[in-house]
XYZ file of C-alpha atoms in Angstrom:
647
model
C 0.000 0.000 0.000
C 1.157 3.525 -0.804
C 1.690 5.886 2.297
C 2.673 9.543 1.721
C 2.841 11.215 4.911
C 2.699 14.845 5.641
C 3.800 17.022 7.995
C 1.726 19.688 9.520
C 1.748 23.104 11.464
C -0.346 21.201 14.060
C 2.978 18.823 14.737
C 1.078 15.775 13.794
C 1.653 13.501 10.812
C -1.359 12.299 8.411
C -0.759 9.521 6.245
C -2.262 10.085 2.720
C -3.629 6.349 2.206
C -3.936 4.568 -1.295
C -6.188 6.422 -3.027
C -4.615 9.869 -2.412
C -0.963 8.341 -3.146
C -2.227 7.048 -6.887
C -4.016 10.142 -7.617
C -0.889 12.106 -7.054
C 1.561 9.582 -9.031
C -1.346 9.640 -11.877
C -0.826 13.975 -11.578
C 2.839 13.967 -11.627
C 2.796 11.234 -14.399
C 0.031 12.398 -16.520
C 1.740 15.701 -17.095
C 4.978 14.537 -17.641
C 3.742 12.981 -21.044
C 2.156 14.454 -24.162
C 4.210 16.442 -25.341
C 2.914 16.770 -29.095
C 1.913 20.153 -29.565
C -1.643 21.716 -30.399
C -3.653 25.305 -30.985
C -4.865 24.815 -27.207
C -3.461 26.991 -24.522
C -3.665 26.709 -21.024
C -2.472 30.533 -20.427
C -5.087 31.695 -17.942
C -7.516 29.260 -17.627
C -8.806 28.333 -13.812
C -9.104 24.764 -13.483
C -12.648 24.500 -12.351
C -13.857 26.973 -15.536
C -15.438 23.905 -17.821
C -17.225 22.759 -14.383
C -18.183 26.270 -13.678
C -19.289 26.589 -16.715
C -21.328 23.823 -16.740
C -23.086 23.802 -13.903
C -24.142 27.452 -14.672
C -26.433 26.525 -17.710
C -29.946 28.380 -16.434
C -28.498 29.182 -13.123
C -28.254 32.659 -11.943
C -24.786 33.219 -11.238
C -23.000 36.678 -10.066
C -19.396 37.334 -10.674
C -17.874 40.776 -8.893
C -15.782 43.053 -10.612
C -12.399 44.066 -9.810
C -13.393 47.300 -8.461
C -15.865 45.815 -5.851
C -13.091 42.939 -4.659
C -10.854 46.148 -4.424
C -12.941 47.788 -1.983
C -13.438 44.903 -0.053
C -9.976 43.846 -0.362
C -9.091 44.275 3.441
C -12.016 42.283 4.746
C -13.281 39.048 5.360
C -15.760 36.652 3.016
C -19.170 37.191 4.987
C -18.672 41.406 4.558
C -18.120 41.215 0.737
C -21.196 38.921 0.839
C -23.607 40.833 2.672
C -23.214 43.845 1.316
C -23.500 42.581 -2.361
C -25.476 40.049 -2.361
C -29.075 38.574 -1.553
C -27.173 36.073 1.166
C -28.042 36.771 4.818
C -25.304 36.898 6.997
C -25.798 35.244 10.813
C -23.610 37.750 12.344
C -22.740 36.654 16.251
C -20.645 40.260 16.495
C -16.957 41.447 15.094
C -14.510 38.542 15.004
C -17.324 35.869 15.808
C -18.812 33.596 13.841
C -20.076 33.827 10.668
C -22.387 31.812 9.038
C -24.889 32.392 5.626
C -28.637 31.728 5.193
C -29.264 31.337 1.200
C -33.165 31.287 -0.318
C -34.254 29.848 3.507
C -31.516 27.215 3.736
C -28.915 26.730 6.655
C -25.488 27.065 6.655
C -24.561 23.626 5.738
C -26.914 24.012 2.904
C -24.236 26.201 0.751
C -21.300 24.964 -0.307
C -17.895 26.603 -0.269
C -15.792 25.790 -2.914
C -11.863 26.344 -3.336
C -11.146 25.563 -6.814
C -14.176 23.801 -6.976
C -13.686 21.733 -4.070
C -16.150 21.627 -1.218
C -14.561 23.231 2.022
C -17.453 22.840 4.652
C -16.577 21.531 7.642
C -17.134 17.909 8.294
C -18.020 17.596 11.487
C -20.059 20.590 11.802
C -21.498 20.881 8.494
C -20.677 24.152 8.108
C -17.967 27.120 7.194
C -17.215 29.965 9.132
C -16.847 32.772 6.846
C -14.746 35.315 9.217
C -12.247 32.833 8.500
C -11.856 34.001 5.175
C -10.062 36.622 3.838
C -11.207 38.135 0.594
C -7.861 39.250 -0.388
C -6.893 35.501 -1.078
C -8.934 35.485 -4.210
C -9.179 37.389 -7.422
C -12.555 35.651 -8.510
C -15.318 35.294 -6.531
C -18.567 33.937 -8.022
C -21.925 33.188 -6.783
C -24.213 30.314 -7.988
C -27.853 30.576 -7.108
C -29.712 27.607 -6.772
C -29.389 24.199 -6.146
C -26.217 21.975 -7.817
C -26.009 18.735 -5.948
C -25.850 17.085 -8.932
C -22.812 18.745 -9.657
C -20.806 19.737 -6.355
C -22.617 16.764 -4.293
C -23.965 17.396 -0.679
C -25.008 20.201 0.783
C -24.919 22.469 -2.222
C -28.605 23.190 -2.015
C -29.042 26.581 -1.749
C -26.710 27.770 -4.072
C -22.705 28.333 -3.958
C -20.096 30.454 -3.542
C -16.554 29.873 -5.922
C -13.226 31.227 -4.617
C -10.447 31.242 -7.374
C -7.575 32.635 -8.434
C -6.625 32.912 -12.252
C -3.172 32.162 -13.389
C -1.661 34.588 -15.861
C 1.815 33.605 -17.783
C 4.633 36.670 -19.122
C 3.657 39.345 -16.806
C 6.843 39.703 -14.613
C 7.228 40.440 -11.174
C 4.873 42.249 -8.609
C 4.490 42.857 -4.871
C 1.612 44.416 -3.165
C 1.754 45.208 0.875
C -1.632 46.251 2.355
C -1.415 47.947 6.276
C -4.659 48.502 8.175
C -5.564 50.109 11.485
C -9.211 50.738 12.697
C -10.975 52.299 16.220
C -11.414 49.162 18.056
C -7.971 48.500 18.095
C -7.297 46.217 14.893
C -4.192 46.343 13.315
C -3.573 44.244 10.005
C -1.343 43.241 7.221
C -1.898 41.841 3.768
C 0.482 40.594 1.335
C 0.685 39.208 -2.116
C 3.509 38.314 -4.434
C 4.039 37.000 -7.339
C 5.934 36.324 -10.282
C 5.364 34.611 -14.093
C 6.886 34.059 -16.965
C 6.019 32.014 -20.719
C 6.050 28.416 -18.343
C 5.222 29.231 -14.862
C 3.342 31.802 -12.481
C 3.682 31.711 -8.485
C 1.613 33.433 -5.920
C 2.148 33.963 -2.207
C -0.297 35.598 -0.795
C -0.812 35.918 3.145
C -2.941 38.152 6.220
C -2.707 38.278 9.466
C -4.697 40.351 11.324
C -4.598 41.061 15.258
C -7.894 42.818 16.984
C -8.456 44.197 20.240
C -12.205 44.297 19.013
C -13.067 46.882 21.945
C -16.269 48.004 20.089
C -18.948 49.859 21.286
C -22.344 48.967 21.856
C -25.724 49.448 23.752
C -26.035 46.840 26.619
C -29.379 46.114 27.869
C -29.553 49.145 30.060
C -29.825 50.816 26.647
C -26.215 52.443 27.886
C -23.220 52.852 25.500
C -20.333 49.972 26.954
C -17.652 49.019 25.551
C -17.009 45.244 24.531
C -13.639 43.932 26.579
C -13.636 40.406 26.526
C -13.687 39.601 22.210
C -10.313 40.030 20.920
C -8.845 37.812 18.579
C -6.100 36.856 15.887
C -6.117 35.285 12.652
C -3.302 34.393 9.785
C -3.640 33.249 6.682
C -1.541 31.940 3.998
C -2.089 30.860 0.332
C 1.074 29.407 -1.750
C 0.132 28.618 -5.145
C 2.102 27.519 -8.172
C 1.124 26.684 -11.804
C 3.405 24.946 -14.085
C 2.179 25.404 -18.260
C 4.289 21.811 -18.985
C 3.448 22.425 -23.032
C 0.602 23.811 -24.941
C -1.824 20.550 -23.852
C -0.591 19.956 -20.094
C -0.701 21.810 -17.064
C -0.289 20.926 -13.177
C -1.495 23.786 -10.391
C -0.339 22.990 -6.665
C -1.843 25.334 -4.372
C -2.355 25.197 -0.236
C -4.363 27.215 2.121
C -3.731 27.429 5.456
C -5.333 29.016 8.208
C -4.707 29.674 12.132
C -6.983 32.050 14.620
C -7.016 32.519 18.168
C -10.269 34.090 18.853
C -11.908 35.150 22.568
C -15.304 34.146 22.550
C -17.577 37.588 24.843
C -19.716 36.818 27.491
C -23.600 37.500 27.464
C -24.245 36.033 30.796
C -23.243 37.522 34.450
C -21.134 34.876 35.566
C -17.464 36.090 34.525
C -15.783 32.988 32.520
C -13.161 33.036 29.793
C -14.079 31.186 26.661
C -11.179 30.749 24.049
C -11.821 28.930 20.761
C -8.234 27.930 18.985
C -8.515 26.784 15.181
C -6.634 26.354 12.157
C -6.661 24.283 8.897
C -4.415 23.001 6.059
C -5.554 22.782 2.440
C -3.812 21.118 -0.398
C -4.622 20.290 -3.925
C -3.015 19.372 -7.008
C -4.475 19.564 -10.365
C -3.308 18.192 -13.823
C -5.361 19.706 -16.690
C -5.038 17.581 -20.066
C -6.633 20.088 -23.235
C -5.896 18.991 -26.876
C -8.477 19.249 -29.594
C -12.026 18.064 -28.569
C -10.668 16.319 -25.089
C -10.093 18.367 -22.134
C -9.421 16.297 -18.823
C -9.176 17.639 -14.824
C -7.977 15.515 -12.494
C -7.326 16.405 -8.759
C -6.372 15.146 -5.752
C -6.662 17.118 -2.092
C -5.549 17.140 1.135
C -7.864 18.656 3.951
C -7.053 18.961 8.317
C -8.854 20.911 10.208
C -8.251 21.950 14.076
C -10.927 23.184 16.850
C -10.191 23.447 20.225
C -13.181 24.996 22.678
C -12.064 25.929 25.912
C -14.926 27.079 29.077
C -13.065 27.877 32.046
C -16.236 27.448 34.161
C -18.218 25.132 32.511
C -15.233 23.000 32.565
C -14.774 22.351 28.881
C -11.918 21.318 26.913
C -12.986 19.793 23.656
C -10.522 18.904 21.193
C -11.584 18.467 17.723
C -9.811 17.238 14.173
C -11.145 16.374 10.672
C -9.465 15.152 7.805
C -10.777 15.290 4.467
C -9.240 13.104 1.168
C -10.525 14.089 -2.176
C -9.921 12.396 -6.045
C -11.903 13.980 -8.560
C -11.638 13.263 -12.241
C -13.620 15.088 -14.721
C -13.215 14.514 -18.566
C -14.720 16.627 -21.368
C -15.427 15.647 -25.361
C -16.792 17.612 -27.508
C -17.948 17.532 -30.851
C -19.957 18.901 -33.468
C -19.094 22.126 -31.905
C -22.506 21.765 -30.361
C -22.356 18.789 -28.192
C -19.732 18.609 -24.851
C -20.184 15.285 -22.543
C -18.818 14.922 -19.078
C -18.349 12.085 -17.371
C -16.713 12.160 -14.098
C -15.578 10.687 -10.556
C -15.171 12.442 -6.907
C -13.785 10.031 -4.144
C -14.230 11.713 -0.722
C -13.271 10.542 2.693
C -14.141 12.588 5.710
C -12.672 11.597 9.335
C -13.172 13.537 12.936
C -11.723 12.455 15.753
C -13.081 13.817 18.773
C -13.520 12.390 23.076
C -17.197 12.763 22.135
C -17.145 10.148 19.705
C -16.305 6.371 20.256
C -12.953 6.454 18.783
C -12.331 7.777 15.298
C -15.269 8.093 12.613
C -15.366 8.672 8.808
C -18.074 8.594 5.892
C -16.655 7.170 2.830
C -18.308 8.507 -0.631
C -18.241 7.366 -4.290
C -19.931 9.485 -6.815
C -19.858 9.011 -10.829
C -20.944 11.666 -12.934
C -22.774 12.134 -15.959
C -23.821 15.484 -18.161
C -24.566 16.481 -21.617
C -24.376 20.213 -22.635
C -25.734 20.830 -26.115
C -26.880 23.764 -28.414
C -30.083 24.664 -30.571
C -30.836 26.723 -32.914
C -27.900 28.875 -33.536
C -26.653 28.484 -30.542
C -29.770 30.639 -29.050
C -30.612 28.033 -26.977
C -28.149 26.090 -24.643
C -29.118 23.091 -22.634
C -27.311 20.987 -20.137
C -28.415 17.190 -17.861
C -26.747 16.197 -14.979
C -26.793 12.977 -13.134
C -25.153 12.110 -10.341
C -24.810 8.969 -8.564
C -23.433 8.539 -4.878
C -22.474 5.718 -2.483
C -21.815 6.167 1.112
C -19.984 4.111 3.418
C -22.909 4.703 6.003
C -25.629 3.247 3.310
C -26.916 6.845 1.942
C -27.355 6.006 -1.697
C -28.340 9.706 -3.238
C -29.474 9.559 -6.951
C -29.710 13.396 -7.797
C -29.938 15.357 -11.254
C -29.737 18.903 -12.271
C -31.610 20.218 -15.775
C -30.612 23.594 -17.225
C -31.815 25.751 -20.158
C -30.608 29.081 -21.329
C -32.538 30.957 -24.203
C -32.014 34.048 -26.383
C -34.975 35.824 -27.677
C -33.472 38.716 -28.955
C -30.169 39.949 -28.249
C -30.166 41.714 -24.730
C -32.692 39.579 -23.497
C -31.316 36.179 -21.823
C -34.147 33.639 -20.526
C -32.894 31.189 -17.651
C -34.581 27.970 -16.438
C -33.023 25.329 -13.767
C -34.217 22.628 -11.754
C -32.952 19.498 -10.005
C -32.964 16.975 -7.139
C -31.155 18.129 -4.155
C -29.242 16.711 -1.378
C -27.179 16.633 1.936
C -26.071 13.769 4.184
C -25.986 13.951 7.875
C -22.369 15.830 9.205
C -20.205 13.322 11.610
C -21.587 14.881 14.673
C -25.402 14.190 13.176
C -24.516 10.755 13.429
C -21.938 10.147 15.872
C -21.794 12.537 18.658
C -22.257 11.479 22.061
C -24.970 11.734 23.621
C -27.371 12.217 21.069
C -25.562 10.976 17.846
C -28.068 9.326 15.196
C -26.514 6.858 13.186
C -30.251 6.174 11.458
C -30.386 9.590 10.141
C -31.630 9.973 6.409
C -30.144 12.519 4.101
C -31.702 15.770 3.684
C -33.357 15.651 0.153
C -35.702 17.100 -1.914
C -35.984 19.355 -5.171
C -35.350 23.186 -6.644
C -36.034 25.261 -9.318
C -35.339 28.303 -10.242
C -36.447 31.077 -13.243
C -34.454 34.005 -14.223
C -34.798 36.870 -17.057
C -31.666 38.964 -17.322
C -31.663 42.258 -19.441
C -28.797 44.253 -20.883
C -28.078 47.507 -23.261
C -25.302 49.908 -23.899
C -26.130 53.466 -24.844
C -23.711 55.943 -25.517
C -21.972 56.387 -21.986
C -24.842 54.599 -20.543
C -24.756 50.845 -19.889
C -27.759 49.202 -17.676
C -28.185 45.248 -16.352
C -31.848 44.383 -15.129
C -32.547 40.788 -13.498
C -35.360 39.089 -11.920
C -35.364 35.683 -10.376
C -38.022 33.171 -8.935
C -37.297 30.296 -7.166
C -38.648 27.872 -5.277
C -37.143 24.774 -3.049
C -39.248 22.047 -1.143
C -36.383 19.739 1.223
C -37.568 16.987 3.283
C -35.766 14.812 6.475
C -34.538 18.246 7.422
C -31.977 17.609 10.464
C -32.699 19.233 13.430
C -31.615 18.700 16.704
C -34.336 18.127 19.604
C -34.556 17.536 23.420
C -35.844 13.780 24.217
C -36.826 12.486 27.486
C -33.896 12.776 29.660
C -33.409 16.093 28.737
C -29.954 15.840 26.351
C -30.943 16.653 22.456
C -30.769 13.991 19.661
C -30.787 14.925 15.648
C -33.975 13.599 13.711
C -34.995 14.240 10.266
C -38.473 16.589 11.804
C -39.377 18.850 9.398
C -40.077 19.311 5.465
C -39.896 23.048 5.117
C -40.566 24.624 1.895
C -38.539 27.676 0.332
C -39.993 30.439 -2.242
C -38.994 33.648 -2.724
C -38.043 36.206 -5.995
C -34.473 38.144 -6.590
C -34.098 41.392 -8.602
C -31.037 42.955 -9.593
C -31.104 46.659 -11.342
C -27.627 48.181 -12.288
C -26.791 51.537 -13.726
C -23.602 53.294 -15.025
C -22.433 55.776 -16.664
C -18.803 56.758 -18.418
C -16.913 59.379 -19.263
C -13.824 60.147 -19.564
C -12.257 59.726 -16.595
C -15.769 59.802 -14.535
C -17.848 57.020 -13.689
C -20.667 56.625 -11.565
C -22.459 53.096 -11.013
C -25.602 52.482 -9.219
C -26.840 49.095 -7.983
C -29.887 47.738 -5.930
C -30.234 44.082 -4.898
C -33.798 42.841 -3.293
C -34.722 39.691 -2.218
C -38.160 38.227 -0.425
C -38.106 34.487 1.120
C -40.833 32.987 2.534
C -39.350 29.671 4.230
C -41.647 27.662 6.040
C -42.706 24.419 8.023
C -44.563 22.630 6.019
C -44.828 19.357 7.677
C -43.428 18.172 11.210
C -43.206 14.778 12.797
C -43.469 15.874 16.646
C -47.722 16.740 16.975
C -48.680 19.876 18.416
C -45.521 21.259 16.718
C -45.909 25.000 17.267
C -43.557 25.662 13.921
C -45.616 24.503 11.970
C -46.715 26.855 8.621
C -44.089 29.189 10.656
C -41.171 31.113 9.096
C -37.952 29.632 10.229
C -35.752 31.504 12.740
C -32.999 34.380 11.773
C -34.241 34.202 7.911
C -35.166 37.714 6.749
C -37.985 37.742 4.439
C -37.340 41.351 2.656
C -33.680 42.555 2.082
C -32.142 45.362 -0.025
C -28.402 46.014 -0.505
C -28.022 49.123 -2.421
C -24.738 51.051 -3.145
C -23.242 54.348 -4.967
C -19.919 54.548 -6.446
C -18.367 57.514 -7.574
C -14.643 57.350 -9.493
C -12.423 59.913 -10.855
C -9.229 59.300 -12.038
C -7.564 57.069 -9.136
C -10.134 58.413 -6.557
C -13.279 56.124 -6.033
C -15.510 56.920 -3.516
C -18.536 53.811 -2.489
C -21.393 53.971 -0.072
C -22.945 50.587 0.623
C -26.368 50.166 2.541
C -28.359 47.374 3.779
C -31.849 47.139 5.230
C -32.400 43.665 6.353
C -36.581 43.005 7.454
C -37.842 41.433 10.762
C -36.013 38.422 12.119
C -38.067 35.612 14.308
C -35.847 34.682 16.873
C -38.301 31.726 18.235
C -38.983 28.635 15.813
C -42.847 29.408 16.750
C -42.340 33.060 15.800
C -43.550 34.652 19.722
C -39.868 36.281 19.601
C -38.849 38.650 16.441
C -36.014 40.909 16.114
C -36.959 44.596 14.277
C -35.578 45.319 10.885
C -32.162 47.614 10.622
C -30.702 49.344 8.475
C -26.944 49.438 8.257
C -24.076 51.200 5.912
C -20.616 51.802 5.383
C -18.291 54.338 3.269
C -15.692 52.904 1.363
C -12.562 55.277 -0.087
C -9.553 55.217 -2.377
C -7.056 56.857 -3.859
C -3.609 56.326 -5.887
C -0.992 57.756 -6.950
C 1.991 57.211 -8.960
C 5.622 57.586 -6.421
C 8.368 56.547 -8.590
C 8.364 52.664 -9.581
C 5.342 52.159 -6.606
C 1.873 52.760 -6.622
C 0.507 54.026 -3.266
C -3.267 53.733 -2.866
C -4.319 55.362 0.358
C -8.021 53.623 1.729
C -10.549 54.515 4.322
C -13.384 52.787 5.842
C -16.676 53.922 8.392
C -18.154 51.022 9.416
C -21.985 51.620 10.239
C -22.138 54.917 9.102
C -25.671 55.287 10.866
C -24.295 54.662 14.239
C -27.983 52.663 14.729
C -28.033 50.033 17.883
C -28.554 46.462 15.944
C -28.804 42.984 16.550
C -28.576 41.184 13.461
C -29.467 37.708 16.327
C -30.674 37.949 19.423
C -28.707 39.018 22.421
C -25.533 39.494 19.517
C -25.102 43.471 19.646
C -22.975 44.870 16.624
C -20.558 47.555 16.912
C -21.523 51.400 16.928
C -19.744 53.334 14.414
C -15.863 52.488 13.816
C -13.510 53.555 11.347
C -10.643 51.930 9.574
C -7.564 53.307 7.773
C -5.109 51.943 5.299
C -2.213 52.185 2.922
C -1.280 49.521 -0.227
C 1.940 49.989 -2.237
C 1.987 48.012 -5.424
C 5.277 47.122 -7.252
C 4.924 46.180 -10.857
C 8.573 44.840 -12.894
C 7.317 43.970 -16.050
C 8.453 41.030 -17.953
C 11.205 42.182 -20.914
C 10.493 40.107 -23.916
């Protein structure tokens, strides 16, 4: 048997077992051959852009531009995404946990996707998205709707795509980010990189260090200042793409992670509660393209670390996953019409816990199956997915996904999707003691979505209108509830049924050296019980808790020259904090101002950057008892070093 073992900042060792180990030799010896040359290049292609791709087919999907990523640059995933997107963010205060809510799902019903492999957490079933720093990634898409049938479980809601695009010949560059703010944060970003005609490497790294002494109303309706929330987190992403000839390529990236985070107190009794965590991420990717074949094969590396410490309550829970991924997708196409896709995704997920009985782990097989075609001069594009899965723990989900993308008339693109849906149980669903439930059922059930997306260009004027409907009915949904001796036990209780509508209006305008841009996003979801296994259930017909049913994110950019000026608002709706509604939370409204400016000092770029965090200074709880900071501001500097490549 082949063992590669690995080394990691934890000071354990993992052994890679046989799977991994052939999926690497197959990478290192797959692009070591071929060498005949083609027309095909593999310049600045991501690796996951024919799956992307694919999966998109009727989907609504929502890329942001580089000026948006730039102004969110120095913060973490869950700000970019709440301010500029539908998503609600479950926001437990600055530096705490993070967690989305997408068309009425949970957090473990969106999948997080690092070069198009699933990131969520397997023991919790979740990510938390103040681990992630934005400045990691120069592509971040959004997928709306469900894609089991392409990502596997838990991709139900929709999904979020973190990348980072390759480009060969463009030299040398360094770019050093500093950041201070009002509650006593102090941070520093980094990214480097070089590239030439074969190969392009990235470093790119954070590490931020907060006091977090925000202010706040406490429930003496008094301003105090938070004390007890500080916390640290670094980051670091190597990665390195090698273009072995004008067919082959291998990528090798990893992503680790390592916070130290004080978790505040909201009861009287004074304890300290410290959560450590950290996680490695590897992959390696061989892409094959020559003619009408184009082949992605991966292989990944995943640990994971949680420690929760309670001085009071007396807990010390240690916590570690490991997750081992092979994924083989292979394209033909031909006709110039047709592309099939048959693939394979082996994933293993361990945790290792002293609340389980010794070391657990859910084994899954999946094969793979899609047709993309298109009609009628290429007006209309269609794509099928299938998707077949095998589980170690006897969860055998058969899901599909049908897409269909029409043109009418030139600005006017119709959108239709639909599919079966998934998620199987997380480790602790099943295995946690007390109250683990090994006879849990996956979460199942099916989506579909309808979008119309409009687009003109007139003189200086160029305007984007979208409107979505979608609706989502999910049955054995997982909830945890109290039995008779008073500890809580997982049970598939509910079906709860998701429908809601999306619109999208954009407007800017160009000239010159001038440009303003408008944008407005709204979203309604009703997401409600609509059947329940315990009688007398008071949830019944009942929205579910913390899920918004009207939210706008609006903003207002102004640029001239190197100055660019944003102001980003958000007015999320009421928020039942009680699973029979009794309890609500009011809506809020909530806003920052974003600023930048360049200039040109000899062979460096300085851009100078300011931030005021709730501009409104308004008292909010986005959850119950969770108070968000008043008012803070935020300062920066970024020096950007560009040698260009001399051909």
């Amino acid at each position: 048997m082949l063992h590669l073992k690995i080394h990691t900042c934890f000071g354990a060792g993992f052994y890679l077992q046989k799977p991994v180990g052939i999926a690497i030799f197959l990478l290192l010896a797959g692009a070591s051959h071929s060498q005949v040359k083609d027309t095909t290049l593999l310049d600045e292609v991501p690796v996951t852009t024919t799956k992307i791709r694919s999966s998109n087919t009727g989907k609504k999907t929502q890329n942001f531009d580089s000026l948006t990523l730039e102004m969110f640059k120095d913060q973490t995933l869950d700000v970019l995404l709440s301010f500029n997107t539908p998503i609600f963010i479950k926001n437990y205060g600055p530096g705490a946990l993070q967690t989305s809510t997408f068309r009425g799902g949970n957090a473990s019903q969106t999948a997080i996707l690092w070069d198009g492999l699933n990131i969520q957490n397997s023991m919790l079933g979740q990510t938390d998205l103040s681990n992630i720093s934005s400045s990691l990634f120069n592509s971040v898409e959004v997928e709306y709707g469900g894609s089991s049938a392409i990502w596997g479980s838990g991709a139900m809601g929709g999904a979020v795509h973190l990348n980072n695009t390759h480009k060969l010949n463009k030299g040398a560059y360094t770019k050093i980010n500093t950041l201070i703010s009002s509650i006593g944060s102090r941070a520093a970003f980094t990214d480097i990189g070089y590239s030439n005609s074969k190969i392009s490497f990235v470093l790119k790294a954070s590490i931020i260090k907060n006091k977090n002494e925000y202010s706040f109303y406490n429930d003496s309706n008094s301003i105090t200042k938070r004390k007890d929330a500080s916390y640290e987190q670094l980051s670091a992403m190597p990665e390195l793409k090698w273009l072995i000839n004008q067919n082959n390529s291998v990528q090798a990236g990893a992503w680790l992670t390592k916070g130290l985070r004080n978790i505040p107190n909201f009861s009287s009794i004074h304890n300290k509660i410290q959560q450590v965590d950290g996680s490695e991420r590897m992959n390696l990717n061989w892409q094959h393209s020559k003619n009408k074949i184009e082949n992605n094969l991966k292989a990944a590396y995943f640990t994971e670390l949680l420690n929760y410490n309670d001085s009071v309550s007396r807990i010390d829970s240690k916590s570690t996953m490991q997750t081992r991924i092979i994924e083989d997708d292979f394209y033909f196409k031909w006709h110039n019409h047709h592309i099939l896709n048959f693939g394979f995704n082996y994933t293993k997920n361990e945790g290792l816990t002293e609340y389980y009985n010794g070391s657990k782990f859910i084994e899954r097989y999946s094969f793979v199956a899609s047709h993309r075609d298109l009609f009628f001069n290429e007006k209309l594009t269609t794509n099928v997915v299938i998707r077949l899965e095998h589980t170690s723990s006897n969860l055998n989900p058969l899901t599909y996904n049908l897409g269909a993308e029409y043109i009418p008339f030139k600005k006017l693109l119709l959108k239709l999707n639909a599919g079966k849906v998934y998620r199987i149980p997380t480790l602790n669903d099943l295995y946690w003691i007390p109250g683990g439930n090994p006879d849990l059922k996956p979460e199942e059930g099916y989506t579909a979505d309808g979008t119309a997306e409009y687009s003109t260009t007139k003189e200086a004027f160029d305007v984007k209108l979208s409107g979505s409907l979608f609706y989502k009915l999910i049955s054995n949904w997982i909830q945890w509830v109290p039995n008779s001796v008073g500890s809580y036990k997982p049970i598939n209780l509910q079906q709860v049924y998701s429908r809601g509508s999306e619109t999208s209006w954009q407007l800017a305008y160009s000239k010159n050296k001038f440009k303003v841009q408008l944008k407005c996003i709204t979203s309604y979801v009703l997401s409600t019980v609509n059947k329940t296994k315990l009688d007398g259930d008071e949830t019944l017909n009942k929205q579910l808790i913390y899920t918004p049913r009207y939210t706008i994110n609006s903003s207002l950019t102004l640029r001239y020259k190197t100055l660019a000026i944003s102001y980003f608002h958000n007015y999320t709706g009421y928020r039942f904090a009680a699973s029979d509604n009794s309890v609500w939370l009011k809506p809020y409204h909530y806003s920052t101002l974003r600023a930048t400016y360049s200039y040109q000092f000899q062979k460096i770029e300085v851009e100078l950057f300011g931030n005021i965090n709730n501009v409104l200074n308004k008292q909010i709880e986005i959850l119950d008892n969770r108070p968000i900071a008043l008012r803070y501001f935020e300062i920066g500097v970024q020096l950007n070093y560009k040698q260009t490549k001399k051909t």
